[in-house]
PDB file of C-alpha atoms in Angstrom:
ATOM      1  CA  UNK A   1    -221.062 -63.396 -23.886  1.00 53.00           C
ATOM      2  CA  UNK A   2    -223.770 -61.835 -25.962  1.00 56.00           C
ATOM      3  CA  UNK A   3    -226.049 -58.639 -24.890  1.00 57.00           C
ATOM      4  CA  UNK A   4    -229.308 -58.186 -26.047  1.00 56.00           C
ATOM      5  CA  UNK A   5    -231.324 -54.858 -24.612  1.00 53.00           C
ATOM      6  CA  UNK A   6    -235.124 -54.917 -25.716  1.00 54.00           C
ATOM      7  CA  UNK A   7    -237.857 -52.580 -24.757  1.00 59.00           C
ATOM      8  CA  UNK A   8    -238.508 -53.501 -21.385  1.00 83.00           C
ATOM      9  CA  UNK A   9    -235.142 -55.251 -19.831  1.00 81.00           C
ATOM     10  CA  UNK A  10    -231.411 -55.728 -19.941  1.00 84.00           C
ATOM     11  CA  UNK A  11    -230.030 -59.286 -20.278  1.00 83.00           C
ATOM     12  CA  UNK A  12    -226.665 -60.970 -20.792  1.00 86.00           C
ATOM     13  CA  UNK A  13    -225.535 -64.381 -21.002  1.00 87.00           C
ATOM     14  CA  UNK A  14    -222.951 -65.126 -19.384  1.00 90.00           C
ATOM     15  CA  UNK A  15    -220.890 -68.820 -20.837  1.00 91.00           C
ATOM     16  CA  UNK A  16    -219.611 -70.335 -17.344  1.00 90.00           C
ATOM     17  CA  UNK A  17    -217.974 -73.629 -19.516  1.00 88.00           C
ATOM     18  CA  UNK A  18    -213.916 -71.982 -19.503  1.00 88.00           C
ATOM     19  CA  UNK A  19    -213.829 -72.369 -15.630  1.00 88.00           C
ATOM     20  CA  UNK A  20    -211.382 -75.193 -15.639  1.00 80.00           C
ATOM     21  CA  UNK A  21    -209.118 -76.341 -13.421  1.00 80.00           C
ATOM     22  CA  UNK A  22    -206.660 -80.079 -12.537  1.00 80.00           C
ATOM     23  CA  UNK A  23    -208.642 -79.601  -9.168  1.00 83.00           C
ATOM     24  CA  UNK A  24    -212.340 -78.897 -10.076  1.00 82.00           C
ATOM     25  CA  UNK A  25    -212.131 -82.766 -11.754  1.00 77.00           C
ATOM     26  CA  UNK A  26    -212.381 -84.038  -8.259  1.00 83.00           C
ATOM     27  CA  UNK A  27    -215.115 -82.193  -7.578  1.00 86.00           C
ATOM     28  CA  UNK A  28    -217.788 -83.355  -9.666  1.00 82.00           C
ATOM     29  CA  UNK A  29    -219.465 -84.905  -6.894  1.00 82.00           C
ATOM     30  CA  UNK A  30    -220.470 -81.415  -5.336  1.00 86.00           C
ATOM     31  CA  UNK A  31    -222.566 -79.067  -6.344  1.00 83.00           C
ATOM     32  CA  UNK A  32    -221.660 -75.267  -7.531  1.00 86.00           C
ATOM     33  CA  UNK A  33    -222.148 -74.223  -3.706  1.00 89.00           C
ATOM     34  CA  UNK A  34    -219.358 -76.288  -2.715  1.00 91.00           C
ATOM     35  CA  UNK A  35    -216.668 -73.763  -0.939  1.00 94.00           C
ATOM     36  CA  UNK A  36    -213.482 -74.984  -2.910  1.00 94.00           C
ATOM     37  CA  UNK A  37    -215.410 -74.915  -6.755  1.00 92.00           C
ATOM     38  CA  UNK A  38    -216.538 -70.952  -5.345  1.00 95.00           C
ATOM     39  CA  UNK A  39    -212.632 -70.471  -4.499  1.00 96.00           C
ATOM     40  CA  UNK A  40    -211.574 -72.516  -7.776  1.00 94.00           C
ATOM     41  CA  UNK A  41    -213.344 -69.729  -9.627  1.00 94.00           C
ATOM     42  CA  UNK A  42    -212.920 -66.522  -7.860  1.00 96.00           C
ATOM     43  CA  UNK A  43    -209.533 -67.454  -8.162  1.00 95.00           C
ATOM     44  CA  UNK A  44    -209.149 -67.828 -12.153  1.00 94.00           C
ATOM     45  CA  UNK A  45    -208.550 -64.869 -13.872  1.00 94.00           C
ATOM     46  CA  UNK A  46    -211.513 -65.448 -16.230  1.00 93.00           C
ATOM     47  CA  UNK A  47    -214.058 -64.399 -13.400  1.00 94.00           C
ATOM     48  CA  UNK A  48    -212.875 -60.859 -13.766  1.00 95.00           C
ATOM     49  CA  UNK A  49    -214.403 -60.526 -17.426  1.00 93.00           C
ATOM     50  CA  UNK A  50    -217.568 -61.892 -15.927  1.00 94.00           C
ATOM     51  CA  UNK A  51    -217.477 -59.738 -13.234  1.00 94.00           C
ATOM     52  CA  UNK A  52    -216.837 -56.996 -15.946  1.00 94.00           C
ATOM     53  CA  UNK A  53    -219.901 -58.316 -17.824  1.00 92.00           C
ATOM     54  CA  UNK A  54    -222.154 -58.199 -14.783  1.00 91.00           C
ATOM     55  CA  UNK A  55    -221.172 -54.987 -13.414  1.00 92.00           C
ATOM     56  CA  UNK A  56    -221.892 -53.233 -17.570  1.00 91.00           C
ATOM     57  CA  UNK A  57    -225.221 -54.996 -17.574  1.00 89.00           C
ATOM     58  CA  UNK A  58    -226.113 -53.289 -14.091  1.00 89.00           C
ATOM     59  CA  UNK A  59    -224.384 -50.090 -15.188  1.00 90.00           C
ATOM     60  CA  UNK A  60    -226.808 -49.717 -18.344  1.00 88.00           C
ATOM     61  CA  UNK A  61    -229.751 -50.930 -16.762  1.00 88.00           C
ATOM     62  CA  UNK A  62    -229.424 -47.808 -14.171  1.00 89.00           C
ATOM     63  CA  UNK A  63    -229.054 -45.742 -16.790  1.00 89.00           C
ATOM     64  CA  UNK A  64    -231.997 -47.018 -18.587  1.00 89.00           C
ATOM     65  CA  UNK A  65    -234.009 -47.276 -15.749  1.00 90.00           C
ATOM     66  CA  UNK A  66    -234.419 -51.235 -16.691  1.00 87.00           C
ATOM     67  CA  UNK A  67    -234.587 -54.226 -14.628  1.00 85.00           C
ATOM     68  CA  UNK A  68    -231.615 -56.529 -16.110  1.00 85.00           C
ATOM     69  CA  UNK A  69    -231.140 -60.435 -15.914  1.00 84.00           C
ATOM     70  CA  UNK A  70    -228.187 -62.201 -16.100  1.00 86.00           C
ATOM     71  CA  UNK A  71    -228.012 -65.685 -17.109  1.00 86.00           C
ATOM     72  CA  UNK A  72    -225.394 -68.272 -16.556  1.00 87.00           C
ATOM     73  CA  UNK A  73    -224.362 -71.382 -18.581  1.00 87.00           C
ATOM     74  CA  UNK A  74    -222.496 -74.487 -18.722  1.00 85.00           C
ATOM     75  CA  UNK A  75    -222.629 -77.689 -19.717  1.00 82.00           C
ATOM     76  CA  UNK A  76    -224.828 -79.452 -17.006  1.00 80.00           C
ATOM     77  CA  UNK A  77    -225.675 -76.888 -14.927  1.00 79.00           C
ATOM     78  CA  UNK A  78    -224.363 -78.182 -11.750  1.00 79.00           C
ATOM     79  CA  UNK A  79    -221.249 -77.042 -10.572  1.00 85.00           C
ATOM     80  CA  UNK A  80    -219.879 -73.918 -12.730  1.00 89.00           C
ATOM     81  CA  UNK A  81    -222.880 -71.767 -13.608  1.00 90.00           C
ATOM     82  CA  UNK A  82    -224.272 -72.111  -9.996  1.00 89.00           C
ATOM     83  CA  UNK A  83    -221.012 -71.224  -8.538  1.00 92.00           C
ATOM     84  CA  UNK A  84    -220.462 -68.258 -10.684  1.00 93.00           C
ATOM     85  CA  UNK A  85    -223.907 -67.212 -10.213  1.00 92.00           C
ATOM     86  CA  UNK A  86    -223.736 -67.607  -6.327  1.00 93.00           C
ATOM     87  CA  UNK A  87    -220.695 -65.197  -6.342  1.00 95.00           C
ATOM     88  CA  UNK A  88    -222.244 -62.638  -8.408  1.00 94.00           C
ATOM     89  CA  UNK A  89    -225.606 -62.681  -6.307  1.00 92.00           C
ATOM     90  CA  UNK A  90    -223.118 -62.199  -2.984  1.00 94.00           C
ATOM     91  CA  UNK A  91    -221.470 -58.923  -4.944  1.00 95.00           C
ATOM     92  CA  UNK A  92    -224.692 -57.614  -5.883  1.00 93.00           C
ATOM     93  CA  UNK A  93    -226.374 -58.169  -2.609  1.00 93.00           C
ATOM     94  CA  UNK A  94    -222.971 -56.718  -0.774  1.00 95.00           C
ATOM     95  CA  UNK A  95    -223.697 -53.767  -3.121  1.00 93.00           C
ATOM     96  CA  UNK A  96    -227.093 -53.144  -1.617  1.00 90.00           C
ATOM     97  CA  UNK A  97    -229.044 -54.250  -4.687  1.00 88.00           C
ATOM     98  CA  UNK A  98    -232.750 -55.047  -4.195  1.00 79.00           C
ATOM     99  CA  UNK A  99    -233.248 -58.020  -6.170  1.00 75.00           C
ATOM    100  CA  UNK A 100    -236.677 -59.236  -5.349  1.00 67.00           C
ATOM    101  CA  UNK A 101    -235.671 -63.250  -4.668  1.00 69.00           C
ATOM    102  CA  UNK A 102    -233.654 -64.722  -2.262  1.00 68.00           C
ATOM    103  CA  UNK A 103    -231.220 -66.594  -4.823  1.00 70.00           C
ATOM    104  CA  UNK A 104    -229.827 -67.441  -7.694  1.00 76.00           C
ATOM    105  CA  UNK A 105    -232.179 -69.669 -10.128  1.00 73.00           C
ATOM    106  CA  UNK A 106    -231.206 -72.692 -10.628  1.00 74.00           C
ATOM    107  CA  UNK A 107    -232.810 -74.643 -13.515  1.00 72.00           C
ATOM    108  CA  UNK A 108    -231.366 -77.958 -12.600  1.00 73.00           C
ATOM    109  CA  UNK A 109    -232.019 -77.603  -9.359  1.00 75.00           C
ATOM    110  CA  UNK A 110    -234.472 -80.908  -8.531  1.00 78.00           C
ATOM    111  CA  UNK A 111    -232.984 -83.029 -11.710  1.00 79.00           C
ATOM    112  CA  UNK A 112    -231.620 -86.510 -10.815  1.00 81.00           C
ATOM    113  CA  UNK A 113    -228.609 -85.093 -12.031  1.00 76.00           C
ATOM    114  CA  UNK A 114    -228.557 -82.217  -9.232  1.00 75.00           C
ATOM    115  CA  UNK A 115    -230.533 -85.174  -6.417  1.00 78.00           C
ATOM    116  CA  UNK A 116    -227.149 -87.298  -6.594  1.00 81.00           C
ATOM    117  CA  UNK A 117    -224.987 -84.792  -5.831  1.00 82.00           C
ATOM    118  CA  UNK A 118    -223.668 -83.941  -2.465  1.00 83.00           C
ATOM    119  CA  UNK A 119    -225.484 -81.465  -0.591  1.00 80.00           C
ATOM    120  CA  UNK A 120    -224.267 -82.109   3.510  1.00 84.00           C
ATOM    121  CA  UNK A 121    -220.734 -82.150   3.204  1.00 89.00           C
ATOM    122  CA  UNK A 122    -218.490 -80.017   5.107  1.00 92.00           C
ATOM    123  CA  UNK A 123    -217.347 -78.313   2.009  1.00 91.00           C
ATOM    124  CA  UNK A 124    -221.125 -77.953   0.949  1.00 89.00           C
ATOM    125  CA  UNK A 125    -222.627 -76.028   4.063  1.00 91.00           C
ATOM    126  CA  UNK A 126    -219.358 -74.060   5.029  1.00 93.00           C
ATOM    127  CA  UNK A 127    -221.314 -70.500   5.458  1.00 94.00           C
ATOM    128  CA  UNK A 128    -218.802 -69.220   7.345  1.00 96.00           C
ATOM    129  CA  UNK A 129    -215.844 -69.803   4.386  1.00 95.00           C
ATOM    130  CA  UNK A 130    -218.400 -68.750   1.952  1.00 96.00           C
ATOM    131  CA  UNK A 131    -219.024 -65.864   3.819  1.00 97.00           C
ATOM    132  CA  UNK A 132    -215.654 -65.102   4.330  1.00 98.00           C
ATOM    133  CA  UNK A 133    -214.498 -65.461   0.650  1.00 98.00           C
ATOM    134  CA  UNK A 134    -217.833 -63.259  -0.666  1.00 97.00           C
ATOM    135  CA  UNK A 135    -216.064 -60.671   1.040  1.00 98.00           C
ATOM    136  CA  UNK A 136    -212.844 -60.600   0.509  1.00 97.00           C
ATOM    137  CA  UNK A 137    -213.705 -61.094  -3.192  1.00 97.00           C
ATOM    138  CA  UNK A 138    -215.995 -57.763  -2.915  1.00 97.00           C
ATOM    139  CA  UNK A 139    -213.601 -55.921  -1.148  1.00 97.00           C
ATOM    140  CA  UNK A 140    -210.438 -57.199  -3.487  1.00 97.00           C
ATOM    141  CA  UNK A 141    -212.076 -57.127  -6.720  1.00 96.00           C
ATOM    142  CA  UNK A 142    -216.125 -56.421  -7.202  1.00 96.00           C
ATOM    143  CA  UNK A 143    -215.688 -53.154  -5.635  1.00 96.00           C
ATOM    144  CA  UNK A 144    -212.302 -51.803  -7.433  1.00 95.00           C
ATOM    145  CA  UNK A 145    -213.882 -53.022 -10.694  1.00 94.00           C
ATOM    146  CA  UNK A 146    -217.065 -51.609 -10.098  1.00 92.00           C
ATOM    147  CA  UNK A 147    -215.639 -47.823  -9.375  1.00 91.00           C
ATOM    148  CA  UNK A 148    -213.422 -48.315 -12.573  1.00 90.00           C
ATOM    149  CA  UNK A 149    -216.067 -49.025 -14.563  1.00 86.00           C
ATOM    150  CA  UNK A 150    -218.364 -46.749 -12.863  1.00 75.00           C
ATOM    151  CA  UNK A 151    -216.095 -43.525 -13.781  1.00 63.00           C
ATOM    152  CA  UNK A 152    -215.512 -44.529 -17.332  1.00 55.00           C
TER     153      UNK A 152
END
């Protein structure tokens, strides 16, 4: 991960390519928004330092009074850095935080790469076990994190 404050905003980077996983191999058909790839990386242990990233880079752009941006990446862009930018949109916008767009960016998004992946699956429009996970994951873990970090 690498910081980098300037004059005028607060950005981190964020590398999405140690989410691995036996499981995620069989996967490569979906797309990041796929329900078991979110739950694949909730679950590893590694999303709490990028949690921990994400909630420092909105704790010092409060303090600075800065608007912050934080940037995913993996290899191709398709399954791991939208998925771990999908569940750190959900935290933020379970937080309350304006963020003036209704997403996550994707920069792939529209790529044959991105076009020949699945996108009507059950596993790719499940709102309701999105839903559900986003907020168990912000009541288990966002949240505790976020007061932790918040007091230190």
């Amino acid at each position: 991960t690498n910081r980098r404050v300037d004059t005028d905003r607060i950005a981190v980077y964020i590398d999405c390519r140690s989410f691995h996983s036996e499981e995620s191999w069989k996967l490569t058909p979906q797309l990041g928004h796929h329900i078991r790839i979110l739950e694949l990386i909730a679950a590893d242990p590694r999303s709490v330092d990028v949690f921990k990233e994400a909630i420092w880079t909105l704790q010092a752009s409060d303090e600075a009074n800065l608007p912050s941006d934080i940037m995913m990446v993996c290899t191709s862009g398709i399954h791991r850095s939208p998925a771990t930018g999908l569940l750190l949109y959900e935290m933020m916008l379970r937080d309350g935080r304006e963020m003036g767009y209704s997403g996550p960016r994707n920069l792939s998004k529209n790529t044959t790469k991105w076009l020949s992946k699945c996108h009507s699956c059950v596993g790719c429009t499940d709102m309701k076990g999105r839903k559900a996970l986003f907020d168990k994951l912000h009541h288990d873990v966002w949240t505790p994190l976020s007061i932790t970090m918040y007091q230190d």
